[in-house]
């Protein structure tokens, strides 16, 4: 009896701690401010709730095929995404590496509502740039950023949407990793990717590794099936493998998909 009561008390304590610190478990920012390399334009994004966020823009060498707004995953900072951006630039695209609040030296603390406001500020910045064609803006969301990209697509439609390692909602991921917790009840920020995609008309590409230990491949496939999206499977790739950061197969798939979406001649 005492053992049972003791286990219950421990479980309740874990539940309380998970509820209180859930955003710290979800978001793992590198808070240091990286130095911009020479090929980067430092830009400032101003959010509706009064924050100024530093992000990086990389221009294409010629008239860009598209401008890709990258909504990052839950860890690291913009420096980690430079290989992705440079790979897309090498294929003819301009790139805005969005840096969220609380990441990379930016003020604020991340939350679902906050990240959505950050993405909206990034889209507003692109819309105001004379070197960006608003009809050729593409969203690329990484993991948690897939939900951000999908949500932005509802309010500010894009020419195409690319989702890398997406999940239907964060509830499913939480249940997979924390089977002993009432995740559906506790979770405040739910990041409902599939719900957002139901209202998106743009073509969607889902890219996922079939060895993903963080977002199970079946969850990404569920997103693709529900959105009638093109699915690109990177065999043997785990969530944080280079193949899903800047691998040639990944980047070539994005380039091919985006060119088709914007009507670009693939022979160019």
Short mmCIF file of the C-alpha atoms (twelve columns), coordinates in Angstrom:
data_MODEL
# 
_entry.id   MODEL 
# 
loop_
_atom_site.group_PDB 
_atom_site.id 
_atom_site.type_symbol 
_atom_site.label_atom_id 
_atom_site.label_alt_id 
_atom_site.label_comp_id 
_atom_site.label_asym_id 
_atom_site.label_seq_id 
_atom_site.Cartn_x 
_atom_site.Cartn_y 
_atom_site.Cartn_z 
_atom_site.pdbx_PDB_model_num 
ATOM 1   C CA . UNK A 1   0.000  0.000  0.000   1 
ATOM 2   C CA . UNK A 2   2.765  2.394  0.975   1 
ATOM 3   C CA . UNK A 3   4.695  1.561  -2.193  1 
ATOM 4   C CA . UNK A 4   1.608  2.278  -4.299  1 
ATOM 5   C CA . UNK A 5   1.004  5.590  -2.582  1 
ATOM 6   C CA . UNK A 6   4.665  6.504  -2.981  1 
ATOM 7   C CA . UNK A 7   4.607  5.743  -6.716  1 
ATOM 8   C CA . UNK A 8   1.451  7.802  -7.108  1 
ATOM 9   C CA . UNK A 9   3.057  10.762 -5.343  1 
ATOM 10  C CA . UNK A 10  6.128  10.510 -7.579  1 
ATOM 11  C CA . UNK A 11  3.944  10.305 -10.705 1 
ATOM 12  C CA . UNK A 12  1.929  13.343 -9.612  1 
ATOM 13  C CA . UNK A 13  5.157  15.261 -9.007  1 
ATOM 14  C CA . UNK A 14  6.406  14.363 -12.499 1 
ATOM 15  C CA . UNK A 15  3.075  15.479 -13.982 1 
ATOM 16  C CA . UNK A 16  3.275  18.825 -12.165 1 
ATOM 17  C CA . UNK A 17  6.882  19.395 -13.256 1 
ATOM 18  C CA . UNK A 18  6.037  18.492 -16.853 1 
ATOM 19  C CA . UNK A 19  3.103  20.898 -16.810 1 
ATOM 20  C CA . UNK A 20  5.149  23.764 -15.373 1 
ATOM 21  C CA . UNK A 21  8.271  23.298 -17.502 1 
ATOM 22  C CA . UNK A 22  6.707  21.983 -20.716 1 
ATOM 23  C CA . UNK A 23  7.910  24.855 -22.891 1 
ATOM 24  C CA . UNK A 24  11.471 24.294 -21.694 1 
ATOM 25  C CA . UNK A 25  11.096 20.646 -22.735 1 
ATOM 26  C CA . UNK A 26  9.756  21.604 -26.171 1 
ATOM 27  C CA . UNK A 27  12.122 24.451 -27.040 1 
ATOM 28  C CA . UNK A 28  15.890 23.933 -26.849 1 
ATOM 29  C CA . UNK A 29  17.335 27.208 -28.120 1 
ATOM 30  C CA . UNK A 30  20.945 28.117 -28.617 1 
ATOM 31  C CA . UNK A 31  20.648 31.623 -27.185 1 
ATOM 32  C CA . UNK A 32  24.044 32.847 -28.380 1 
ATOM 33  C CA . UNK A 33  24.078 35.414 -31.186 1 
ATOM 34  C CA . UNK A 34  26.158 34.043 -34.083 1 
ATOM 35  C CA . UNK A 35  28.368 36.326 -36.146 1 
ATOM 36  C CA . UNK A 36  27.035 36.837 -39.679 1 
ATOM 37  C CA . UNK A 37  29.258 35.499 -42.490 1 
ATOM 38  C CA . UNK A 38  29.916 37.637 -45.587 1 
ATOM 39  C CA . UNK A 39  27.183 36.014 -47.712 1 
ATOM 40  C CA . UNK A 40  24.449 36.943 -45.235 1 
ATOM 41  C CA . UNK A 41  22.302 40.068 -44.983 1 
ATOM 42  C CA . UNK A 42  21.276 40.773 -41.409 1 
ATOM 43  C CA . UNK A 43  17.615 41.778 -41.255 1 
ATOM 44  C CA . UNK A 44  15.343 42.858 -38.422 1 
ATOM 45  C CA . UNK A 45  11.801 41.553 -38.150 1 
ATOM 46  C CA . UNK A 46  9.270  43.489 -36.094 1 
ATOM 47  C CA . UNK A 47  6.477  41.447 -34.551 1 
ATOM 48  C CA . UNK A 48  2.979  42.626 -33.725 1 
ATOM 49  C CA . UNK A 49  3.705  42.198 -30.018 1 
ATOM 50  C CA . UNK A 50  6.646  44.595 -30.103 1 
ATOM 51  C CA . UNK A 51  9.749  42.412 -30.507 1 
ATOM 52  C CA . UNK A 52  12.616 43.040 -32.915 1 
ATOM 53  C CA . UNK A 53  14.103 39.770 -34.133 1 
ATOM 54  C CA . UNK A 54  17.411 39.428 -35.962 1 
ATOM 55  C CA . UNK A 55  17.304 36.970 -38.864 1 
ATOM 56  C CA . UNK A 56  19.459 36.252 -41.908 1 
ATOM 57  C CA . UNK A 57  18.692 36.684 -45.607 1 
ATOM 58  C CA . UNK A 58  20.739 35.033 -48.348 1 
ATOM 59  C CA . UNK A 59  20.221 36.355 -51.864 1 
ATOM 60  C CA . UNK A 60  20.400 34.268 -55.022 1 
ATOM 61  C CA . UNK A 61  23.186 35.046 -57.482 1 
ATOM 62  C CA . UNK A 62  20.667 35.741 -60.267 1 
ATOM 63  C CA . UNK A 63  16.899 36.201 -60.506 1 
ATOM 64  C CA . UNK A 64  15.704 33.725 -57.866 1 
ATOM 65  C CA . UNK A 65  13.517 30.756 -58.706 1 
ATOM 66  C CA . UNK A 66  11.770 31.412 -55.386 1 
ATOM 67  C CA . UNK A 67  12.344 32.935 -51.976 1 
ATOM 68  C CA . UNK A 68  12.246 30.283 -49.269 1 
ATOM 69  C CA . UNK A 69  11.179 31.288 -45.767 1 
ATOM 70  C CA . UNK A 70  12.710 28.711 -43.422 1 
ATOM 71  C CA . UNK A 71  10.753 28.116 -40.195 1 
ATOM 72  C CA . UNK A 72  13.318 26.301 -38.033 1 
ATOM 73  C CA . UNK A 73  12.954 23.379 -35.687 1 
ATOM 74  C CA . UNK A 74  13.026 23.584 -31.913 1 
ATOM 75  C CA . UNK A 75  16.791 23.514 -31.320 1 
ATOM 76  C CA . UNK A 76  19.936 25.444 -32.213 1 
ATOM 77  C CA . UNK A 77  19.977 28.813 -33.941 1 
ATOM 78  C CA . UNK A 78  20.230 30.264 -37.446 1 
ATOM 79  C CA . UNK A 79  23.880 29.338 -37.839 1 
ATOM 80  C CA . UNK A 80  22.882 25.663 -37.796 1 
ATOM 81  C CA . UNK A 81  20.683 26.250 -40.871 1 
ATOM 82  C CA . UNK A 82  23.362 27.955 -42.979 1 
ATOM 83  C CA . UNK A 83  24.229 24.756 -44.907 1 
ATOM 84  C CA . UNK A 84  20.544 24.364 -45.806 1 
ATOM 85  C CA . UNK A 85  20.311 27.986 -46.943 1 
ATOM 86  C CA . UNK A 86  23.516 27.818 -48.960 1 
ATOM 87  C CA . UNK A 87  22.406 24.607 -50.608 1 
ATOM 88  C CA . UNK A 88  19.172 26.257 -51.720 1 
ATOM 89  C CA . UNK A 89  21.016 29.376 -52.895 1 
ATOM 90  C CA . UNK A 90  23.335 27.170 -54.978 1 
ATOM 91  C CA . UNK A 91  20.193 25.802 -56.637 1 
ATOM 92  C CA . UNK A 92  18.901 29.272 -57.510 1 
ATOM 93  C CA . UNK A 93  16.722 30.228 -54.542 1 
ATOM 94  C CA . UNK A 94  16.886 33.141 -52.117 1 
ATOM 95  C CA . UNK A 95  16.437 32.232 -48.452 1 
ATOM 96  C CA . UNK A 96  15.234 33.959 -45.289 1 
ATOM 97  C CA . UNK A 97  16.438 32.103 -42.199 1 
ATOM 98  C CA . UNK A 98  13.843 33.063 -39.616 1 
ATOM 99  C CA . UNK A 99  15.229 33.263 -36.082 1 
ATOM 100 C CA . UNK A 100 12.500 32.970 -33.473 1 
ATOM 101 C CA . UNK A 101 12.150 34.832 -30.194 1 
ATOM 102 C CA . UNK A 102 14.442 33.431 -27.525 1 
ATOM 103 C CA . UNK A 103 16.844 31.984 -30.100 1 
ATOM 104 C CA . UNK A 104 20.163 33.295 -31.402 1 
ATOM 105 C CA . UNK A 105 20.325 36.337 -29.140 1 
ATOM 106 C CA . UNK A 106 16.744 37.429 -29.827 1 
ATOM 107 C CA . UNK A 107 14.501 38.702 -27.021 1 
ATOM 108 C CA . UNK A 108 11.386 36.959 -25.761 1 
ATOM 109 C CA . UNK A 109 10.422 33.396 -24.889 1 
ATOM 110 C CA . UNK A 110 9.141  30.863 -27.429 1 
ATOM 111 C CA . UNK A 111 5.533  29.706 -27.450 1 
ATOM 112 C CA . UNK A 112 3.093  28.605 -30.146 1 
ATOM 113 C CA . UNK A 113 1.472  32.034 -30.391 1 
ATOM 114 C CA . UNK A 114 4.864  33.744 -30.288 1 
ATOM 115 C CA . UNK A 115 6.363  31.613 -33.054 1 
ATOM 116 C CA . UNK A 116 3.335  32.286 -35.227 1 
ATOM 117 C CA . UNK A 117 3.792  36.027 -34.697 1 
ATOM 118 C CA . UNK A 118 7.478  35.683 -35.618 1 
ATOM 119 C CA . UNK A 119 6.615  33.884 -38.863 1 
ATOM 120 C CA . UNK A 120 4.027  36.523 -39.735 1 
ATOM 121 C CA . UNK A 121 6.692  39.203 -39.243 1 
ATOM 122 C CA . UNK A 122 9.030  37.294 -41.527 1 
ATOM 123 C CA . UNK A 123 6.391  37.112 -44.263 1 
ATOM 124 C CA . UNK A 124 5.683  40.844 -43.868 1 
ATOM 125 C CA . UNK A 125 9.383  41.542 -44.299 1 
ATOM 126 C CA . UNK A 126 9.502  39.518 -47.523 1 
ATOM 127 C CA . UNK A 127 6.379  41.217 -48.863 1 
ATOM 128 C CA . UNK A 128 8.053  44.592 -48.364 1 
ATOM 129 C CA . UNK A 129 11.274 43.690 -50.176 1 
ATOM 130 C CA . UNK A 130 11.587 44.904 -53.779 1 
ATOM 131 C CA . UNK A 131 13.827 41.928 -54.630 1 
ATOM 132 C CA . UNK A 132 11.190 39.340 -53.662 1 
ATOM 133 C CA . UNK A 133 8.334  38.219 -55.901 1 
ATOM 134 C CA . UNK A 134 5.386  37.622 -53.515 1 
ATOM 135 C CA . UNK A 135 3.985  35.019 -55.918 1 
ATOM 136 C CA . UNK A 136 7.169  32.978 -55.542 1 
ATOM 137 C CA . UNK A 137 7.444  32.826 -51.761 1 
ATOM 138 C CA . UNK A 138 7.787  29.283 -50.435 1 
ATOM 139 C CA . UNK A 139 7.619  28.071 -46.832 1 
ATOM 140 C CA . UNK A 140 9.959  25.376 -45.540 1 
ATOM 141 C CA . UNK A 141 9.256  24.142 -42.029 1 
ATOM 142 C CA . UNK A 142 11.560 21.860 -40.077 1 
ATOM 143 C CA . UNK A 143 9.887  19.521 -37.570 1 
ATOM 144 C CA . UNK A 144 8.236  21.904 -35.070 1 
ATOM 145 C CA . UNK A 145 8.643  24.602 -37.699 1 
ATOM 146 C CA . UNK A 146 6.384  22.573 -39.976 1 
ATOM 147 C CA . UNK A 147 3.448  23.504 -37.782 1 
ATOM 148 C CA . UNK A 148 4.539  27.148 -37.911 1 
ATOM 149 C CA . UNK A 149 4.841  27.045 -41.707 1 
ATOM 150 C CA . UNK A 150 1.472  25.325 -42.073 1 
ATOM 151 C CA . UNK A 151 -0.203 27.865 -39.813 1 
ATOM 152 C CA . UNK A 152 1.323  30.778 -41.710 1 
ATOM 153 C CA . UNK A 153 0.113  29.219 -44.974 1 
ATOM 154 C CA . UNK A 154 -3.475 29.625 -43.827 1 
ATOM 155 C CA . UNK A 155 -3.190 33.379 -43.215 1 
ATOM 156 C CA . UNK A 156 -0.581 34.260 -45.862 1 
ATOM 157 C CA . UNK A 157 -0.686 31.660 -48.646 1 
ATOM 158 C CA . UNK A 158 2.572  30.578 -50.256 1 
ATOM 159 C CA . UNK A 159 3.373  29.264 -53.722 1 
ATOM 160 C CA . UNK A 160 4.388  25.956 -52.135 1 
ATOM 161 C CA . UNK A 161 4.934  24.437 -48.700 1 
ATOM 162 C CA . UNK A 162 7.743  22.046 -47.772 1 
ATOM 163 C CA . UNK A 163 7.513  20.207 -44.455 1 
ATOM 164 C CA . UNK A 164 10.519 18.301 -43.154 1 
ATOM 165 C CA . UNK A 165 9.759  15.655 -40.480 1 
ATOM 166 C CA . UNK A 166 6.286  17.024 -39.672 1 
ATOM 167 C CA . UNK A 167 3.744  15.618 -37.214 1 
ATOM 168 C CA . UNK A 168 -0.084 15.910 -37.146 1 
ATOM 169 C CA . UNK A 169 0.106  17.725 -33.806 1 
ATOM 170 C CA . UNK A 170 2.579  17.895 -30.946 1 
ATOM 171 C CA . UNK A 171 0.207  15.778 -28.861 1 
ATOM 172 C CA . UNK A 172 1.075  12.672 -30.914 1 
ATOM 173 C CA . UNK A 173 4.802  13.255 -30.500 1 
ATOM 174 C CA . UNK A 174 4.395  13.812 -26.772 1 
ATOM 175 C CA . UNK A 175 2.380  10.628 -26.373 1 
ATOM 176 C CA . UNK A 176 5.057  8.679  -28.215 1 
ATOM 177 C CA . UNK A 177 7.859  9.858  -25.914 1 
ATOM 178 C CA . UNK A 178 5.936  10.286 -22.646 1 
ATOM 179 C CA . UNK A 179 3.470  7.412  -22.569 1 
ATOM 180 C CA . UNK A 180 3.150  7.697  -18.792 1 
ATOM 181 C CA . UNK A 181 1.901  11.305 -18.912 1 
ATOM 182 C CA . UNK A 182 -1.551 12.707 -19.773 1 
ATOM 183 C CA . UNK A 183 -0.059 14.721 -22.634 1 
ATOM 184 C CA . UNK A 184 -3.404 15.547 -24.222 1 
ATOM 185 C CA . UNK A 185 -4.522 17.239 -21.029 1 
ATOM 186 C CA . UNK A 186 -1.265 18.946 -20.085 1 
ATOM 187 C CA . UNK A 187 -0.085 20.370 -23.381 1 
ATOM 188 C CA . UNK A 188 -0.700 24.097 -23.826 1 
ATOM 189 C CA . UNK A 189 1.027  24.544 -27.197 1 
ATOM 190 C CA . UNK A 190 -0.345 21.914 -29.558 1 
ATOM 191 C CA . UNK A 191 1.093  22.922 -32.956 1 
ATOM 192 C CA . UNK A 192 -1.716 21.318 -35.028 1 
ATOM 193 C CA . UNK A 193 0.001  20.875 -38.405 1 
ATOM 194 C CA . UNK A 194 -2.663 18.615 -39.907 1 
ATOM 195 C CA . UNK A 195 -5.464 20.960 -38.860 1 
ATOM 196 C CA . UNK A 196 -3.718 23.896 -40.532 1 
ATOM 197 C CA . UNK A 197 -3.050 21.962 -43.726 1 
ATOM 198 C CA . UNK A 198 -6.752 21.216 -44.140 1 
ATOM 199 C CA . UNK A 199 -7.182 24.886 -45.053 1 
ATOM 200 C CA . UNK A 200 -4.116 25.136 -47.332 1 
ATOM 201 C CA . UNK A 201 -4.521 25.070 -51.118 1 
ATOM 202 C CA . UNK A 202 -0.840 25.277 -52.066 1 
ATOM 203 C CA . UNK A 203 1.045  22.150 -53.142 1 
ATOM 204 C CA . UNK A 204 2.741  20.421 -50.213 1 
ATOM 205 C CA . UNK A 205 5.907  18.326 -50.078 1 
ATOM 206 C CA . UNK A 206 6.654  16.178 -47.034 1 
ATOM 207 C CA . UNK A 207 10.217 14.966 -46.532 1 
ATOM 208 C CA . UNK A 208 11.000 12.514 -43.749 1 
ATOM 209 C CA . UNK A 209 13.554 9.935  -42.706 1 
ATOM 210 C CA . UNK A 210 12.253 6.432  -42.123 1 
ATOM 211 C CA . UNK A 211 14.621 5.967  -39.153 1 
ATOM 212 C CA . UNK A 212 13.472 9.104  -37.300 1 
ATOM 213 C CA . UNK A 213 13.671 8.524  -33.542 1 
ATOM 214 C CA . UNK A 214 12.179 11.904 -32.558 1 
ATOM 215 C CA . UNK A 215 9.224  12.298 -34.936 1 
ATOM 216 C CA . UNK A 216 8.283  8.748  -35.952 1 
ATOM 217 C CA . UNK A 217 8.066  8.301  -39.706 1 
ATOM 218 C CA . UNK A 218 4.466  7.105  -39.459 1 
ATOM 219 C CA . UNK A 219 3.457  10.523 -38.106 1 
ATOM 220 C CA . UNK A 220 5.063  12.319 -41.057 1 
ATOM 221 C CA . UNK A 221 3.404  9.892  -43.455 1 
ATOM 222 C CA . UNK A 222 0.070  10.597 -41.762 1 
ATOM 223 C CA . UNK A 223 0.583  14.314 -42.449 1 
ATOM 224 C CA . UNK A 224 1.379  13.611 -46.097 1 
ATOM 225 C CA . UNK A 225 -1.636 11.343 -46.559 1 
ATOM 226 C CA . UNK A 226 -4.011 13.789 -44.916 1 
ATOM 227 C CA . UNK A 227 -2.806 16.716 -47.025 1 
ATOM 228 C CA . UNK A 228 -2.597 14.719 -50.271 1 
ATOM 229 C CA . UNK A 229 1.036  15.800 -50.312 1 
ATOM 230 C CA . UNK A 230 4.006  14.501 -52.228 1 
ATOM 231 C CA . UNK A 231 6.080  12.307 -49.889 1 
ATOM 232 C CA . UNK A 232 9.860  12.022 -50.204 1 
ATOM 233 C CA . UNK A 233 11.387 9.335  -47.982 1 
ATOM 234 C CA . UNK A 234 15.073 9.545  -47.053 1 
ATOM 235 C CA . UNK A 235 15.962 5.948  -46.276 1 
ATOM 236 C CA . UNK A 236 17.901 5.295  -43.089 1 
ATOM 237 C CA . UNK A 237 17.881 8.947  -41.988 1 
ATOM 238 C CA . UNK A 238 17.315 9.915  -38.357 1 
ATOM 239 C CA . UNK A 239 15.860 13.251 -37.297 1 
ATOM 240 C CA . UNK A 240 19.118 15.179 -36.945 1 
ATOM 241 C CA . UNK A 241 21.199 13.455 -39.616 1 
ATOM 242 C CA . UNK A 242 22.973 15.627 -42.179 1 
ATOM 243 C CA . UNK A 243 20.843 13.980 -44.870 1 
ATOM 244 C CA . UNK A 244 17.862 15.887 -43.442 1 
ATOM 245 C CA . UNK A 245 19.775 19.114 -42.915 1 
ATOM 246 C CA . UNK A 246 21.541 19.741 -46.206 1 
ATOM 247 C CA . UNK A 247 21.759 16.382 -47.974 1 
ATOM 248 C CA . UNK A 248 21.741 16.464 -51.776 1 
ATOM 249 C CA . UNK A 249 18.677 14.243 -52.042 1 
ATOM 250 C CA . UNK A 250 16.773 16.516 -49.677 1 
ATOM 251 C CA . UNK A 251 17.825 19.720 -51.413 1 
ATOM 252 C CA . UNK A 252 17.284 18.318 -54.909 1 
ATOM 253 C CA . UNK A 253 13.781 17.192 -53.941 1 
ATOM 254 C CA . UNK A 254 12.960 20.668 -52.607 1 
ATOM 255 C CA . UNK A 255 14.390 22.355 -55.699 1 
ATOM 256 C CA . UNK A 256 12.509 20.097 -58.117 1 
ATOM 257 C CA . UNK A 257 9.226  20.458 -56.220 1 
ATOM 258 C CA . UNK A 258 9.456  24.239 -55.920 1 
ATOM 259 C CA . UNK A 259 10.366 24.713 -59.573 1 
ATOM 260 C CA . UNK A 260 7.314  22.737 -60.593 1 
ATOM 261 C CA . UNK A 261 5.120  24.660 -58.152 1 
ATOM 262 C CA . UNK A 262 6.171  28.060 -59.492 1 
ATOM 263 C CA . UNK A 263 6.174  26.933 -63.131 1 
ATOM 264 C CA . UNK A 264 9.929  27.257 -63.569 1 
ATOM 265 C CA . UNK A 265 11.525 25.484 -66.534 1 
ATOM 266 C CA . UNK A 266 13.414 22.569 -64.983 1 
ATOM 267 C CA . UNK A 267 16.050 22.769 -67.701 1 
ATOM 268 C CA . UNK A 268 17.152 26.252 -66.525 1 
# 
